[in-house]
Tab-separated table of C-alpha atoms in Angstrom:
chain	number	residue	atom	x	y	z
L	434	MET	CA	0.000	0.000	0.000
L	435	ASP	CA	1.184	3.513	-0.837
L	436	LEU	CA	2.220	5.159	2.449
L	437	ILE	CA	0.376	8.313	1.369
L	438	GLU	CA	-2.856	6.317	1.581
L	439	ASN	CA	-1.967	4.347	4.703
L	440	THR	CA	-3.908	5.968	7.525
L	441	ASN	CA	-3.333	3.038	9.927
L	442	THR	CA	-7.073	2.988	10.627
L	443	ASN	CA	-7.926	0.029	8.394
L	444	ILE	CA	-5.833	-3.149	8.203
L	445	ASN	CA	-7.953	-4.821	5.525
L	446	ARG	CA	-6.419	-5.228	2.073
L	447	HIS	CA	-8.470	-4.262	-0.961
L	448	PRO	CA	-9.068	-7.158	-3.416
L	449	TRP	CA	-7.235	-5.046	-6.028
L	450	GLU	CA	-4.122	-5.017	-3.819
L	451	LEU	CA	-4.365	-8.712	-2.925
L	452	SER	CA	-4.737	-9.705	-6.564
L	453	LYS	CA	-1.965	-7.419	-7.736
L	454	VAL	CA	0.488	-8.796	-5.198
L	455	GLU	CA	-0.305	-12.405	-6.141
L	456	CYS	CA	0.034	-11.740	-9.869
L	457	LEU	CA	3.230	-9.714	-9.527
L	458	ILE	CA	4.899	-12.344	-7.333
L	459	LYS	CA	4.367	-14.861	-10.155
L	460	GLU	CA	5.894	-12.412	-12.618
L	461	ILE	CA	8.889	-11.705	-10.372
L	462	LYS	CA	9.601	-15.422	-9.948
L	463	ASN	CA	9.729	-15.753	-13.739
L	464	TYR	CA	12.258	-12.952	-14.212
L	465	HIS	CA	14.363	-12.767	-11.049
L	466	HIS	CA	17.724	-14.544	-11.172
L	467	GLY	CA	20.261	-13.845	-8.459
L	468	LYS	CA	20.493	-13.024	-4.768
L	469	ASN	CA	19.701	-9.334	-4.266
L	470	ILE	CA	16.445	-7.432	-4.787
L	471	LEU	CA	15.567	-3.766	-4.372
L	472	ASP	CA	11.961	-2.589	-4.118
L	473	ILE	CA	11.746	1.126	-4.896
L	474	GLY	CA	8.624	2.597	-3.317
L	475	CYS	CA	8.145	-0.374	-0.999
L	476	GLY	CA	5.251	1.247	0.886
L	477	ASP	CA	4.298	-0.765	3.947
L	478	SER	CA	6.435	-3.741	2.720
L	479	TYR	CA	3.451	-6.087	2.325
L	480	LEU	CA	4.633	-7.371	-1.059
L	481	ASP	CA	8.241	-7.672	0.097
L	482	TYR	CA	7.435	-9.981	3.011
L	483	ARG	CA	5.162	-12.067	0.804
L	484	LEU	CA	7.931	-12.331	-1.786
L	485	MET	CA	10.579	-13.364	0.742
L	486	ASN	CA	8.346	-16.282	1.711
L	487	GLU	CA	8.132	-17.322	-1.957
L	488	ILE	CA	11.825	-17.027	-2.929
L	489	ASN	CA	14.148	-18.853	-0.542
L	490	ASP	CA	17.581	-17.988	-1.935
L	491	ILE	CA	17.425	-14.192	-1.501
L	492	ASP	CA	20.615	-12.926	0.121
L	493	LYS	CA	19.612	-9.322	0.733
L	494	PHE	CA	16.306	-7.611	0.108
L	495	TYR	CA	16.198	-3.814	0.253
L	496	GLY	CA	13.118	-1.634	0.260
L	497	ILE	CA	13.244	2.128	-0.127
L	498	ASP	CA	10.432	4.584	0.407
L	499	ILE	CA	10.927	8.308	0.869
L	500	TYR	CA	7.834	8.355	3.102
L	501	ALA	CA	9.245	5.750	5.499
L	502	LYS	CA	9.587	7.420	8.901
L	503	GLU	CA	12.235	5.028	10.210
L	504	GLU	CA	14.892	2.812	8.677
L	505	PHE	CA	14.838	-0.908	9.465
L	506	ASN	CA	17.283	-3.828	9.345
L	507	ASP	CA	16.754	-7.432	10.418
L	508	GLY	CA	19.864	-8.808	8.696
L	509	LYS	CA	18.028	-9.877	5.540
L	510	TYR	CA	15.412	-7.209	4.913
L	511	PHE	CA	16.466	-3.565	4.953
L	512	VAL	CA	14.203	-0.524	4.671
L	513	VAL	CA	15.836	2.842	3.944
L	514	ASN	CA	14.447	6.259	3.070
L	515	ASN	CA	17.470	7.715	1.274
L	516	TYR	CA	19.145	6.575	-1.959
L	517	GLU	CA	22.541	7.477	-0.506
L	518	ASN	CA	22.218	4.402	1.705
L	519	LEU	CA	22.189	2.079	-1.329
L	520	LYS	CA	25.245	0.794	-3.177
L	521	ASP	CA	25.802	0.803	-6.934
L	522	LYS	CA	25.501	-2.318	-9.119
L	523	ILE	CA	24.556	-4.822	-6.438
L	524	PHE	CA	20.958	-5.616	-7.406
L	525	ASP	CA	19.928	-8.446	-9.718
L	526	THR	CA	16.315	-7.259	-9.776
L	527	ILE	CA	14.815	-3.849	-9.090
L	528	LEU	CA	11.074	-3.581	-8.483
L	529	MET	CA	9.199	-0.346	-9.168
L	530	PHE	CA	5.495	-0.815	-8.689
L	531	ASP	CA	3.534	2.399	-9.266
L	532	VAL	CA	6.584	4.580	-8.746
L	533	LEU	CA	7.572	6.233	-12.044
L	534	GLU	CA	4.412	8.325	-12.218
L	535	HIS	CA	5.542	10.073	-9.000
L	536	VAL	CA	8.766	11.295	-10.651
L	537	GLU	CA	8.751	14.543	-12.612
L	538	ASN	CA	11.611	13.569	-14.940
L	539	ASP	CA	11.099	9.842	-15.399
L	540	SER	CA	13.870	9.134	-17.938
L	541	ASP	CA	16.442	11.028	-15.855
L	542	PHE	CA	15.406	9.062	-12.765
L	543	LEU	CA	15.784	5.744	-14.593
L	544	LYS	CA	19.147	6.674	-16.084
L	545	ASN	CA	20.864	8.427	-13.180
L	546	THR	CA	19.265	6.938	-10.059
L	547	VAL	CA	18.027	3.457	-10.934
L	548	ALA	CA	20.435	2.201	-13.601
L	549	PRO	CA	23.620	2.591	-11.490
L	550	MET	CA	22.148	0.299	-8.815
L	551	LEU	CA	21.351	-2.509	-11.283
L	552	LYS	CA	23.801	-5.210	-12.314
L	553	ASP	CA	24.609	-5.247	-16.026
L	554	ASN	CA	22.512	-8.392	-16.580
L	555	GLY	CA	19.786	-7.351	-14.138
L	556	LYS	CA	16.100	-6.667	-14.728
L	557	ILE	CA	13.706	-3.901	-13.738
L	558	ILE	CA	10.147	-5.086	-13.172
L	559	MET	CA	7.615	-2.301	-12.837
L	560	THR	CA	4.021	-1.179	-13.153
L	561	VAL	CA	2.580	2.240	-13.919
L	562	PRO	CA	-1.019	3.539	-14.121
L	563	ALA	CA	-2.353	3.560	-17.670
L	564	TYR	CA	-3.975	6.165	-19.936
L	565	GLN	CA	-3.663	9.884	-19.318
L	566	CYS	CA	-7.341	10.300	-20.214
L	567	LEU	CA	-8.104	8.543	-16.904
L	568	PHE	CA	-6.003	10.991	-14.850
L	569	SER	CA	-8.266	11.853	-11.932
L	570	LYS	CA	-8.608	13.465	-8.534
L	571	HIS	CA	-7.156	10.300	-7.040
L	572	ASP	CA	-3.981	10.687	-9.133
L	573	GLU	CA	-3.634	14.266	-7.946
L	574	LYS	CA	-3.961	13.214	-4.322
L	575	LEU	CA	-1.252	10.595	-4.776
L	576	LYS	CA	1.017	13.231	-6.372
L	577	HIS	CA	1.144	11.599	-9.802
L	578	TYR	CA	2.604	13.582	-12.686
L	579	ARG	CA	1.078	11.407	-15.424
L	580	ARG	CA	-0.435	8.130	-16.503
L	581	TYR	CA	1.252	6.082	-19.253
L	582	ASN	CA	0.665	4.200	-22.455
L	583	ILE	CA	3.135	1.887	-24.211
L	584	ARG	CA	4.496	4.683	-26.411
L	585	MET	CA	5.202	6.979	-23.450
L	586	ILE	CA	6.965	4.315	-21.396
L	587	LYS	CA	9.005	3.236	-24.440
L	588	GLU	CA	10.218	6.796	-24.993
L	589	ALA	CA	11.241	7.181	-21.341
L	590	CYS	CA	13.108	3.859	-21.432
L	591	GLU	CA	14.930	4.595	-24.676
L	592	LYS	CA	16.154	7.945	-23.305
L	593	SER	CA	17.535	6.126	-20.261
L	594	ASN	CA	19.203	3.311	-22.282
L	595	PHE	CA	16.809	0.507	-21.334
L	596	ASN	CA	15.077	-2.017	-23.562
L	597	ILE	CA	11.534	-3.253	-22.916
L	598	ILE	CA	11.586	-7.061	-23.055
L	599	ASN	CA	7.956	-7.566	-22.031
L	600	SER	CA	4.905	-5.380	-21.518
L	601	HIS	CA	1.144	-5.686	-21.248
L	602	TYR	CA	-1.784	-3.807	-19.763
L	603	PHE	CA	-3.858	-5.410	-17.012
L	604	TYR	CA	-7.145	-5.002	-15.120
L	605	ALA	CA	-9.251	-4.157	-18.164
L	606	SER	CA	-12.399	-4.616	-16.090
L	607	LEU	CA	-11.467	-1.632	-13.899
L	608	VAL	CA	-11.197	0.868	-16.769
L	609	PRO	CA	-14.964	1.619	-16.938
L	610	LEU	CA	-15.110	2.009	-13.154
L	611	ARG	CA	-12.227	4.497	-13.182
L	612	ALA	CA	-13.814	6.409	-16.055
L	613	ILE	CA	-17.080	6.689	-14.110
L	614	SER	CA	-15.302	7.802	-10.933
L	615	LYS	CA	-13.490	10.479	-12.928
L	616	LEU	CA	-16.744	11.753	-14.403
L	617	LEU	CA	-18.216	11.904	-10.898
L	618	ASN	CA	-15.008	13.532	-9.609
L	619	LYS	CA	-14.797	10.855	-6.938
L	620	ASP	CA	-11.661	9.871	-5.015
L	621	ASN	CA	-11.648	6.077	-4.628
L	622	LYS	CA	-9.496	5.078	-1.651
L	623	ILE	CA	-8.247	1.505	-1.510
L	624	ASN	CA	-7.888	1.738	2.275
L	625	GLU	CA	-11.659	2.130	2.622
L	626	TRP	CA	-12.276	-1.606	2.010
L	627	LYS	CA	-13.974	-2.848	5.196
L	628	LYS	CA	-14.120	-6.611	4.581
L	629	ASP	CA	-11.291	-8.882	5.722
L	630	ASN	CA	-9.170	-11.055	3.439
L	631	ASN	CA	-11.238	-14.183	4.124
L	632	ASN	CA	-14.572	-12.571	3.345
L	633	ILE	CA	-16.350	-14.305	0.448
L	634	LEU	CA	-16.742	-11.024	-1.478
L	635	THR	CA	-13.044	-10.223	-1.062
L	636	LYS	CA	-12.095	-13.681	-2.311
L	637	PHE	CA	-14.469	-13.489	-5.273
L	638	MET	CA	-13.225	-10.066	-6.382
L	639	LYS	CA	-9.602	-11.123	-5.986
L	640	SER	CA	-10.201	-14.237	-8.107
L	641	PHE	CA	-12.015	-12.179	-10.730
L	642	LEU	CA	-9.123	-9.705	-10.927
L	643	ASN	CA	-6.612	-12.573	-11.117
L	644	LEU	CA	-8.507	-13.856	-14.149
L	645	ASP	CA	-8.545	-10.362	-15.625
L	646	TYR	CA	-4.753	-10.157	-15.217
L	647	THR	CA	-4.237	-13.563	-16.832
L	648	LEU	CA	-6.415	-12.696	-19.832
L	649	CYS	CA	-4.655	-9.373	-20.369
L	650	LYS	CA	-1.259	-11.073	-20.138
L	651	THR	CA	-2.364	-13.680	-22.693
L	652	MET	CA	-3.536	-10.945	-25.075
L	653	ASN	CA	-0.157	-9.197	-24.631
L	654	LYS	CA	0.120	-6.332	-27.159
L	655	LEU	CA	-3.637	-6.443	-27.793
L	656	SER	CA	-4.483	-5.905	-24.147
L	657	PHE	CA	-5.755	-2.770	-22.410
L	658	GLY	CA	-6.262	-2.018	-18.744
L	659	LEU	CA	-6.017	0.331	-15.811
L	660	SER	CA	-2.318	-0.433	-15.317
L	661	LEU	CA	0.713	-1.328	-17.399
L	662	PHE	CA	3.285	-4.046	-16.612
L	663	ILE	CA	6.823	-3.669	-17.996
L	664	VAL	CA	10.115	-5.563	-17.758
L	665	LEU	CA	13.330	-3.716	-18.656
L	666	GLU	CA	16.955	-4.620	-19.199
L	667	LYS	CA	19.965	-2.412	-19.894
L	668	ASN	CA	20.651	-1.578	-23.526
């Protein structure tokens, strides 16, 4: 969960978040090779702890979030809030889930901040919100500069000397809902979900979104959706 949205008043996870974490863990396991992982914009570290339970041979797992109030270190998992506390070229995989839209100069950030921390044969796995036409009050609250399409993300990557080796949209079913919420000028907060993870409605919606993700991934270049999944490697 984005720390901007985390009010600490509701511990329930939205089905969107539960589904996204499950689907992204499967993607990460397909692409990650090596010992060290960095999660840029780790939020409340929910995905990171889930991932550490899925991948046993991780040596060091770092999470960084500029909104983290305190740094943390348990010998295997490290949370920092300053890029100066990270070393260059030690990470096999860098995760950036819903991060790039927060950065004013995205290509400069990829080239000068992210690339030096990645091993030469490493991968960046990331997601960004899709379609500028869906930019809404919620994006403004979360301090987003933009939403992306394939062309926009390709241009940013080329300027920063990265190649896209895989990409697809996902959560097509949520596009109409976001369009309606924009028309109504409504701010949809994922931390307002009141049902627990074992609730039958939560489980149903998570399963439905998992199916949505799978279908979009299968369609690949023909897909559309509320978000965009991308895998990068150095040029």
